[in-house]
Amino acid sequence: MDMMRRKEKKSFRESTWMNRTIWALWVFAFGVLYMIHGNDAAAAAVLMALIYPAVAFLSVNLSGRRLKVEFGGGGSAEKSRDIPMEIRLKNESRIPVSRLRFRIQMENRITGEEQSISAAVSLGSGGEAAERFTICDPYCGCERIRIRDAEICDGAGLVARHIRLEEYTDAVVLPSIETIGIPEHFLDSYDMESYHYSSRRPGEDPGEVFGIREYQSGDSLRAVHWKLSAKMNDLMVKIPSFPIENSLILLLDNEEDPESALPPESRSALMDLYASLSGTLAEKRIRHTLGWYDAGEGVFETREIARIEDLWEALPHVLSAPFSGDGISTVFRFLESGDRRKFSNHFFVTAQAERDIGKLERYGAVKIFRSR
């Protein structure tokens, strides 16, 4: 889609140069007419044509200093359904904007695909204008809408000045959520009343013992191991264990192998499966956590899901996280985040060959779900 962006920029530049060529031919033609016939009207036309660029230059460079951009519409819709959108522009300056031309870019954050349309408006002193359009995408994902390649130009298109309009908004194309048949043995290890205890990390649970050490000043007398102290003829204390709640996390594998990037339809299908698994667990009243890497923000994100409403609130965040092809696995991102200590069951949702699963299995049970 970068080709489309370059094509739009080239179109704007070509339009400006075409207008300048026409202006030069105008000046030349009337100049020749004046020299041959001494026509006063031709001389006036040449003079006006020579003065105009200077006036246009001042107008273009003084206008557009106080432009306000607002987005309307948006929201969410199912795949291949229209989402009506609107961009409202207001000129809060007294100097009119002869012409503002720009490109509306719509990028699906999941698939990486872009669509764009060109638009142009005129804004008088304190004037307003609106540009309406629709988004329709066969693939799910967060659609980020931005204004790109904005230029202010004069009415004849001889002079143009690039401006930056930073505002953007999002609209969400929802995944298809269905009830997934999760094998019963996948949930056998999930028990909301049970806990595992770490053999590698001390904690604060006196019910399980991590180890024994000598008494130190400030230790609670409740921690003293009296029988062992009697044998050792010295005070020994128990080191409590760190409990790991037997909870469940759904890991979205959106870290791609750089040599085999997923096509848009595969990415969309992966999101369908991921959302459907969470929806199915929520219907079964199984509390769980969604986990995914947000390459845009550079952080590993998590959201707790207890009800289906929690899933609907989390989906815009999940769908706005672009896929990454930096070669680092999703498992590595998850373990690096430090959240591994909270979970003993992992549903790994992927559309590619899984990587580093052995490392994840050190921290609990791993079940793999693969989209088609």
Tab-separated table of C-alpha atoms in Angstrom:
chain	number	residue	atom	x	y	z
A	1	MET	CA	0.000	0.000	0.000
A	2	ASP	CA	3.006	2.321	0.166
A	3	MET	CA	2.759	2.405	-3.630
A	4	MET	CA	-0.711	3.917	-3.276
A	5	ARG	CA	0.659	6.586	-0.917
A	6	ARG	CA	3.455	7.507	-3.324
A	7	LYS	CA	0.942	7.607	-6.174
A	8	GLU	CA	-1.245	10.081	-4.255
A	9	LYS	CA	1.730	12.339	-3.477
A	10	LYS	CA	2.841	12.181	-7.084
A	11	SER	CA	-0.680	13.107	-8.200
A	12	PHE	CA	-0.634	16.279	-6.059
A	13	ARG	CA	2.785	17.289	-7.367
A	14	GLU	CA	1.829	16.564	-10.958
A	15	SER	CA	-1.276	18.726	-10.591
A	16	THR	CA	0.807	21.655	-9.304
A	17	TRP	CA	3.390	21.367	-12.070
A	18	MET	CA	0.687	21.052	-14.714
A	19	ASN	CA	-0.915	24.282	-13.488
A	20	ARG	CA	2.443	26.032	-13.496
A	21	THR	CA	3.066	24.868	-17.055
A	22	ILE	CA	-0.317	26.243	-18.141
A	23	TRP	CA	0.484	29.547	-16.392
A	24	ALA	CA	3.868	29.791	-18.182
A	25	LEU	CA	2.218	29.129	-21.539
A	26	TRP	CA	-0.379	31.800	-20.754
A	27	VAL	CA	2.304	34.387	-20.027
A	28	PHE	CA	4.252	33.409	-23.132
A	29	ALA	CA	1.217	33.511	-25.446
A	30	PHE	CA	-0.022	36.924	-24.310
A	31	GLY	CA	3.546	38.244	-24.255
A	32	VAL	CA	3.970	37.273	-27.903
A	33	LEU	CA	0.562	38.759	-28.704
A	34	TYR	CA	1.557	42.066	-27.122
A	35	MET	CA	4.936	42.204	-28.923
A	36	ILE	CA	3.350	41.513	-32.316
A	37	HIS	CA	0.232	43.660	-32.095
A	38	GLY	CA	0.945	45.998	-29.171
A	39	ASN	CA	-2.404	44.988	-27.678
A	40	ASP	CA	-3.062	46.720	-24.335
A	41	ALA	CA	-5.347	43.933	-23.206
A	42	ALA	CA	-2.559	41.403	-23.784
A	43	ALA	CA	-0.160	43.563	-21.764
A	44	ALA	CA	-2.678	43.741	-18.907
A	45	ALA	CA	-3.115	39.947	-19.014
A	46	VAL	CA	0.651	39.418	-18.809
A	47	LEU	CA	0.973	41.895	-15.941
A	48	MET	CA	-1.812	40.244	-13.964
A	49	ALA	CA	-0.337	36.803	-14.611
A	50	LEU	CA	3.042	37.959	-13.274
A	51	ILE	CA	1.535	39.583	-10.165
A	52	TYR	CA	-0.737	36.645	-9.321
A	53	PRO	CA	1.975	34.201	-8.100
A	54	ALA	CA	3.230	36.728	-5.554
A	55	VAL	CA	-0.281	37.296	-4.209
A	56	ALA	CA	-0.909	33.532	-4.182
A	57	PHE	CA	2.346	32.917	-2.327
A	58	LEU	CA	1.360	35.348	0.444
A	59	SER	CA	-2.154	33.929	0.675
A	60	VAL	CA	-0.998	30.303	0.887
A	61	ASN	CA	1.674	30.994	3.496
A	62	LEU	CA	-0.543	33.126	5.725
A	63	SER	CA	-3.653	30.923	5.633
A	64	GLY	CA	-4.317	27.626	7.367
A	65	ARG	CA	-2.566	28.572	10.604
A	66	ARG	CA	-5.584	27.772	12.769
A	67	LEU	CA	-7.244	24.732	11.280
A	68	LYS	CA	-9.306	22.506	13.547
A	69	VAL	CA	-10.014	18.882	12.632
A	70	GLU	CA	-12.704	16.691	14.205
A	71	PHE	CA	-13.793	13.153	13.350
A	72	GLY	CA	-17.357	11.925	13.480
A	73	GLY	CA	-19.025	8.555	13.066
A	74	GLY	CA	-16.862	5.512	13.662
A	75	GLY	CA	-17.771	2.957	16.269
A	76	SER	CA	-17.734	-0.682	15.246
A	77	ALA	CA	-19.320	-3.031	12.749
A	78	GLU	CA	-19.075	-6.607	11.528
A	79	LYS	CA	-16.869	-7.548	8.605
A	80	SER	CA	-17.883	-6.230	5.161
A	81	ARG	CA	-20.389	-3.827	6.749
A	82	ASP	CA	-20.196	-0.081	6.103
A	83	ILE	CA	-18.975	2.178	8.889
A	84	PRO	CA	-19.999	5.792	8.128
A	85	MET	CA	-17.295	8.362	8.883
A	86	GLU	CA	-16.987	12.121	8.704
A	87	ILE	CA	-14.117	14.591	8.892
A	88	ARG	CA	-15.109	18.103	9.955
A	89	LEU	CA	-12.697	20.960	9.267
A	90	LYS	CA	-12.955	24.506	10.601
A	91	ASN	CA	-10.872	27.543	9.739
A	92	GLU	CA	-10.587	29.551	12.964
A	93	SER	CA	-8.543	32.242	11.237
A	94	ARG	CA	-9.824	35.357	9.461
A	95	ILE	CA	-7.696	34.541	6.437
A	96	PRO	CA	-9.591	32.229	4.055
A	97	VAL	CA	-8.125	28.978	2.799
A	98	SER	CA	-8.511	28.973	-0.983
A	99	ARG	CA	-8.083	25.225	-1.230
A	100	LEU	CA	-7.084	22.463	1.169
A	101	ARG	CA	-6.363	19.136	-0.464
A	102	PHE	CA	-5.494	15.970	1.445
A	103	ARG	CA	-5.621	12.195	1.475
A	104	ILE	CA	-7.722	10.189	3.942
A	105	GLN	CA	-5.747	7.095	4.922
A	106	MET	CA	-7.461	4.067	6.488
A	107	GLU	CA	-5.096	1.402	7.832
A	108	ASN	CA	-6.175	-1.928	9.269
A	109	ARG	CA	-3.833	-2.380	12.241
A	110	ILE	CA	-4.138	-6.182	12.140
A	111	THR	CA	-3.730	-6.911	8.429
A	112	GLY	CA	-1.559	-3.878	7.635
A	113	GLU	CA	-3.653	-3.120	4.542
A	114	GLU	CA	-4.396	0.476	3.610
A	115	GLN	CA	-7.101	2.263	1.677
A	116	SER	CA	-7.041	5.943	0.769
A	117	ILE	CA	-9.181	8.551	-0.920
A	118	SER	CA	-8.362	12.088	-2.032
A	119	ALA	CA	-10.398	15.112	-0.966
A	120	ALA	CA	-10.316	18.888	-1.364
A	121	VAL	CA	-12.276	21.675	0.390
A	122	SER	CA	-12.331	25.466	0.552
A	123	LEU	CA	-12.698	27.293	3.853
A	124	GLY	CA	-13.675	30.928	4.156
A	125	SER	CA	-12.932	33.149	7.133
A	126	GLY	CA	-14.290	31.126	10.079
A	127	GLY	CA	-15.699	28.673	7.572
A	128	GLU	CA	-16.443	24.995	8.023
A	129	ALA	CA	-16.529	21.993	5.695
A	130	ALA	CA	-17.166	18.254	6.044
A	131	GLU	CA	-15.968	15.247	4.103
A	132	ARG	CA	-18.057	12.071	4.428
A	133	PHE	CA	-16.919	8.573	3.544
A	134	THR	CA	-17.408	4.950	4.580
A	135	ILE	CA	-15.130	2.144	5.711
A	136	CYS	CA	-15.823	-1.401	4.549
A	137	ASP	CA	-13.316	-4.162	5.234
A	138	PRO	CA	-13.690	-7.942	4.810
A	139	TYR	CA	-11.089	-8.487	7.554
A	140	CYS	CA	-11.337	-7.668	11.246
A	141	GLY	CA	-9.062	-5.145	12.886
A	142	CYS	CA	-8.865	-1.624	14.202
A	143	GLU	CA	-9.067	0.851	11.313
A	144	ARG	CA	-6.891	3.885	12.007
A	145	ILE	CA	-8.040	6.945	10.062
A	146	ARG	CA	-5.576	9.774	9.480
A	147	ILE	CA	-5.218	12.802	7.251
A	148	ARG	CA	-2.097	12.509	5.127
A	149	ASP	CA	-0.275	14.717	2.595
A	150	ALA	CA	-2.341	17.811	3.437
A	151	GLU	CA	-1.530	20.875	1.315
A	152	ILE	CA	-2.874	24.392	1.127
A	153	CYS	CA	-2.810	25.825	-2.372
A	154	ASP	CA	-4.189	28.796	-4.245
A	155	GLY	CA	-7.252	28.609	-6.441
A	156	ALA	CA	-5.205	28.169	-9.612
A	157	GLY	CA	-2.965	25.532	-8.031
A	158	LEU	CA	0.311	27.353	-8.733
A	159	VAL	CA	1.582	27.559	-5.133
A	160	ALA	CA	1.265	24.795	-2.518
A	161	ARG	CA	2.374	24.488	1.099
A	162	HIS	CA	2.484	21.205	3.010
A	163	ILE	CA	0.912	21.204	6.474
A	164	ARG	CA	0.729	18.528	9.160
A	165	LEU	CA	-2.608	17.517	10.642
A	166	GLU	CA	-1.877	15.066	13.477
A	167	GLU	CA	-5.409	14.125	14.497
A	168	TYR	CA	-6.644	10.574	13.981
A	169	THR	CA	-9.457	8.302	15.067
A	170	ASP	CA	-10.225	4.586	15.139
A	171	ALA	CA	-13.093	2.418	13.982
A	172	VAL	CA	-13.337	-1.287	14.742
A	173	VAL	CA	-14.190	-4.123	12.374
A	174	LEU	CA	-15.177	-6.910	14.750
A	175	PRO	CA	-14.046	-10.544	14.530
A	176	SER	CA	-16.527	-13.330	13.997
A	177	ILE	CA	-17.140	-14.885	17.418
A	178	GLU	CA	-18.433	-18.440	17.602
A	179	THR	CA	-18.694	-21.054	20.328
A	180	ILE	CA	-15.565	-23.213	20.219
A	181	GLY	CA	-15.611	-26.857	21.262
A	182	ILE	CA	-12.814	-26.898	23.834
A	183	PRO	CA	-11.866	-30.499	24.709
A	184	GLU	CA	-12.673	-31.297	28.325
A	185	HIS	CA	-9.151	-32.559	29.027
A	186	PHE	CA	-7.876	-29.074	28.081
A	187	LEU	CA	-9.686	-27.774	31.150
A	188	ASP	CA	-8.885	-30.670	33.478
A	189	SER	CA	-5.851	-28.856	34.896
A	190	TYR	CA	-7.867	-25.711	35.459
A	191	ASP	CA	-9.255	-25.696	38.994
A	192	MET	CA	-10.312	-22.392	40.519
A	193	GLU	CA	-9.826	-23.818	44.031
A	194	SER	CA	-6.284	-25.148	43.553
A	195	TYR	CA	-2.875	-23.505	43.713
A	196	HIS	CA	0.616	-24.445	42.620
A	197	TYR	CA	3.664	-23.371	44.613
A	198	SER	CA	6.929	-22.218	43.161
A	199	SER	CA	10.013	-24.345	43.802
A	200	ARG	CA	12.246	-21.498	42.620
A	201	ARG	CA	10.935	-18.426	44.401
A	202	PRO	CA	10.233	-17.712	48.110
A	203	GLY	CA	7.033	-15.889	49.022
A	204	GLU	CA	4.648	-15.185	51.890
A	205	ASP	CA	2.424	-18.255	52.146
A	206	PRO	CA	3.152	-20.018	55.459
A	207	GLY	CA	1.129	-23.054	54.371
A	208	GLU	CA	3.946	-24.302	52.146
A	209	VAL	CA	7.663	-24.246	52.985
A	210	PHE	CA	10.203	-23.041	50.434
A	211	GLY	CA	13.270	-23.678	52.636
A	212	ILE	CA	14.978	-23.357	56.029
A	213	ARG	CA	17.506	-20.793	57.267
A	214	GLU	CA	18.954	-19.514	60.521
A	215	TYR	CA	16.986	-17.046	62.609
A	216	GLN	CA	17.670	-13.353	61.911
A	217	SER	CA	16.761	-10.296	63.937
A	218	GLY	CA	13.227	-9.209	63.047
A	219	ASP	CA	11.957	-12.673	62.033
A	220	SER	CA	8.534	-13.567	63.365
A	221	LEU	CA	8.426	-16.219	66.076
A	222	ARG	CA	5.623	-17.832	64.108
A	223	ALA	CA	8.156	-18.719	61.417
A	224	VAL	CA	10.422	-20.627	63.823
A	225	HIS	CA	10.733	-24.343	63.049
A	226	TRP	CA	10.765	-25.525	66.702
A	227	LYS	CA	11.446	-29.208	66.130
A	228	LEU	CA	14.390	-28.567	63.819
A	229	SER	CA	15.664	-25.794	66.126
A	230	ALA	CA	15.782	-28.308	68.980
A	231	LYS	CA	17.787	-30.743	66.873
A	232	MET	CA	20.165	-28.084	65.569
A	233	ASN	CA	20.501	-26.432	68.950
A	234	ASP	CA	19.927	-23.105	67.193
A	235	LEU	CA	16.881	-21.161	66.093
A	236	MET	CA	15.845	-22.057	62.523
A	237	VAL	CA	13.012	-20.396	60.598
A	238	LYS	CA	10.824	-21.562	57.728
A	239	ILE	CA	10.941	-19.654	54.404
A	240	PRO	CA	7.342	-19.498	53.105
A	241	SER	CA	6.565	-20.407	49.508
A	242	PHE	CA	5.298	-18.152	46.744
A	243	PRO	CA	1.854	-19.279	45.552
A	244	ILE	CA	1.106	-19.319	41.843
A	245	GLU	CA	-2.618	-19.070	41.234
A	246	ASN	CA	-3.859	-21.830	38.961
A	247	SER	CA	-5.186	-19.313	36.411
A	248	LEU	CA	-5.499	-19.311	32.648
A	249	ILE	CA	-4.069	-16.995	30.004
A	250	LEU	CA	-4.815	-16.900	26.273
A	251	LEU	CA	-1.646	-15.932	24.428
A	252	LEU	CA	-2.092	-14.417	20.983
A	253	ASP	CA	0.803	-15.352	18.731
A	254	ASN	CA	1.101	-12.118	16.739
A	255	GLU	CA	4.899	-12.232	16.536
A	256	GLU	CA	5.500	-13.549	13.037
A	257	ASP	CA	8.468	-15.338	11.584
A	258	PRO	CA	10.031	-12.622	9.378
A	259	GLU	CA	10.522	-15.167	6.585
A	260	SER	CA	6.863	-16.232	6.446
A	261	ALA	CA	4.519	-13.325	7.162
A	262	LEU	CA	0.840	-14.223	7.382
A	263	PRO	CA	-1.504	-12.944	4.664
A	264	PRO	CA	-4.415	-10.667	5.699
A	265	GLU	CA	-6.996	-13.470	5.633
A	266	SER	CA	-4.876	-15.631	7.982
A	267	ARG	CA	-4.390	-12.792	10.438
A	268	SER	CA	-8.120	-12.103	10.455
A	269	ALA	CA	-8.903	-15.808	10.975
A	270	LEU	CA	-6.456	-15.907	13.891
A	271	MET	CA	-8.282	-13.016	15.568
A	272	ASP	CA	-11.603	-14.817	15.005
A	273	LEU	CA	-10.275	-17.885	16.822
A	274	TYR	CA	-8.725	-15.843	19.633
A	275	ALA	CA	-11.934	-13.899	20.322
A	276	SER	CA	-14.064	-17.054	20.004
A	277	LEU	CA	-11.974	-18.923	22.577
A	278	SER	CA	-12.291	-16.059	25.036
A	279	GLY	CA	-16.022	-15.802	24.384
A	280	THR	CA	-16.486	-19.532	24.934
A	281	LEU	CA	-14.579	-19.443	28.223
A	282	ALA	CA	-16.614	-16.426	29.363
A	283	GLU	CA	-19.832	-18.313	28.605
A	284	LYS	CA	-18.543	-21.189	30.749
A	285	ARG	CA	-17.832	-18.634	33.513
A	286	ILE	CA	-14.151	-19.463	33.437
A	287	ARG	CA	-12.141	-16.426	34.402
A	288	HIS	CA	-9.093	-15.927	32.227
A	289	THR	CA	-6.669	-13.336	30.936
A	290	LEU	CA	-5.956	-12.185	27.405
A	291	GLY	CA	-2.289	-11.623	26.613
A	292	TRP	CA	-0.745	-10.143	23.471
A	293	TYR	CA	2.269	-8.141	22.363
A	294	ASP	CA	1.598	-4.610	21.105
A	295	ALA	CA	4.379	-3.907	18.615
A	296	GLY	CA	3.165	-0.330	18.196
A	297	GLU	CA	3.675	0.498	21.871
A	298	GLY	CA	6.464	-2.024	22.471
A	299	VAL	CA	4.757	-3.604	25.509
A	300	PHE	CA	3.117	-6.910	26.401
A	301	GLU	CA	-0.531	-6.229	27.276
A	302	THR	CA	-2.975	-8.211	29.415
A	303	ARG	CA	-6.708	-7.881	30.130
A	304	GLU	CA	-8.689	-9.909	32.657
A	305	ILE	CA	-11.926	-11.432	31.360
A	306	ALA	CA	-14.682	-12.535	33.702
A	307	ARG	CA	-17.750	-11.786	31.568
A	308	ILE	CA	-18.497	-11.438	27.866
A	309	GLU	CA	-18.776	-7.675	28.426
A	310	ASP	CA	-15.113	-7.636	29.455
A	311	LEU	CA	-14.220	-9.200	26.108
A	312	TRP	CA	-16.082	-6.509	24.166
A	313	GLU	CA	-14.205	-3.834	26.107
A	314	ALA	CA	-10.841	-5.518	25.471
A	315	LEU	CA	-11.286	-6.202	21.747
A	316	PRO	CA	-10.534	-2.641	20.504
A	317	HIS	CA	-7.192	-2.808	22.334
A	318	VAL	CA	-6.339	-6.249	20.966
A	319	LEU	CA	-7.358	-5.293	17.429
A	320	SER	CA	-5.218	-2.148	17.472
A	321	ALA	CA	-1.983	-4.074	18.159
A	322	PRO	CA	-0.103	-4.588	14.868
A	323	PHE	CA	1.639	-7.858	14.090
A	324	SER	CA	5.423	-7.827	14.411
A	325	GLY	CA	8.040	-9.556	12.289
A	326	ASP	CA	11.137	-8.713	14.293
A	327	GLY	CA	12.024	-12.383	14.790
A	328	ILE	CA	11.314	-12.438	18.546
A	329	SER	CA	8.767	-15.039	19.640
A	330	THR	CA	5.521	-14.321	21.487
A	331	VAL	CA	6.627	-16.694	24.251
A	332	PHE	CA	9.803	-14.666	24.778
A	333	ARG	CA	7.789	-11.433	24.922
A	334	PHE	CA	5.454	-12.963	27.505
A	335	LEU	CA	8.204	-14.380	29.708
A	336	GLU	CA	10.160	-11.129	29.444
A	337	SER	CA	7.155	-9.157	30.733
A	338	GLY	CA	7.274	-10.928	34.114
A	339	ASP	CA	3.600	-11.976	33.977
A	340	ARG	CA	4.623	-15.655	33.770
A	341	ARG	CA	4.449	-15.944	37.572
A	342	LYS	CA	0.685	-15.397	37.568
A	343	PHE	CA	-0.401	-18.299	35.384
A	344	SER	CA	-0.157	-22.059	35.412
A	345	ASN	CA	-2.314	-22.745	32.334
A	346	HIS	CA	-1.640	-21.339	28.885
A	347	PHE	CA	-3.782	-21.481	25.744
A	348	PHE	CA	-1.424	-20.603	22.900
A	349	VAL	CA	-3.382	-19.334	19.870
A	350	THR	CA	-1.390	-19.305	16.647
A	351	ALA	CA	-1.534	-19.566	12.852
A	352	GLN	CA	2.090	-20.540	12.330
A	353	ALA	CA	4.750	-22.892	13.614
A	354	GLU	CA	4.997	-22.240	17.339
A	355	ARG	CA	8.333	-21.107	18.775
A	356	ASP	CA	9.826	-21.485	22.275
A	357	ILE	CA	6.890	-23.567	23.555
A	358	GLY	CA	9.318	-25.639	25.638
A	359	LYS	CA	10.261	-22.540	27.621
A	360	LEU	CA	6.601	-21.801	28.316
A	361	GLU	CA	5.963	-25.368	29.537
A	362	ARG	CA	8.396	-24.786	32.393
A	363	TYR	CA	5.766	-22.542	33.982
A	364	GLY	CA	2.638	-24.633	33.483
A	365	ALA	CA	0.426	-26.564	31.121
A	366	VAL	CA	0.332	-25.423	27.482
A	367	LYS	CA	-2.485	-26.143	25.016
A	368	ILE	CA	-2.097	-25.073	21.384
A	369	PHE	CA	-4.975	-23.787	19.259
A	370	ARG	CA	-4.269	-23.247	15.602
A	371	SER	CA	-6.408	-21.237	13.179
A	372	ARG	CA	-6.947	-22.409	9.628
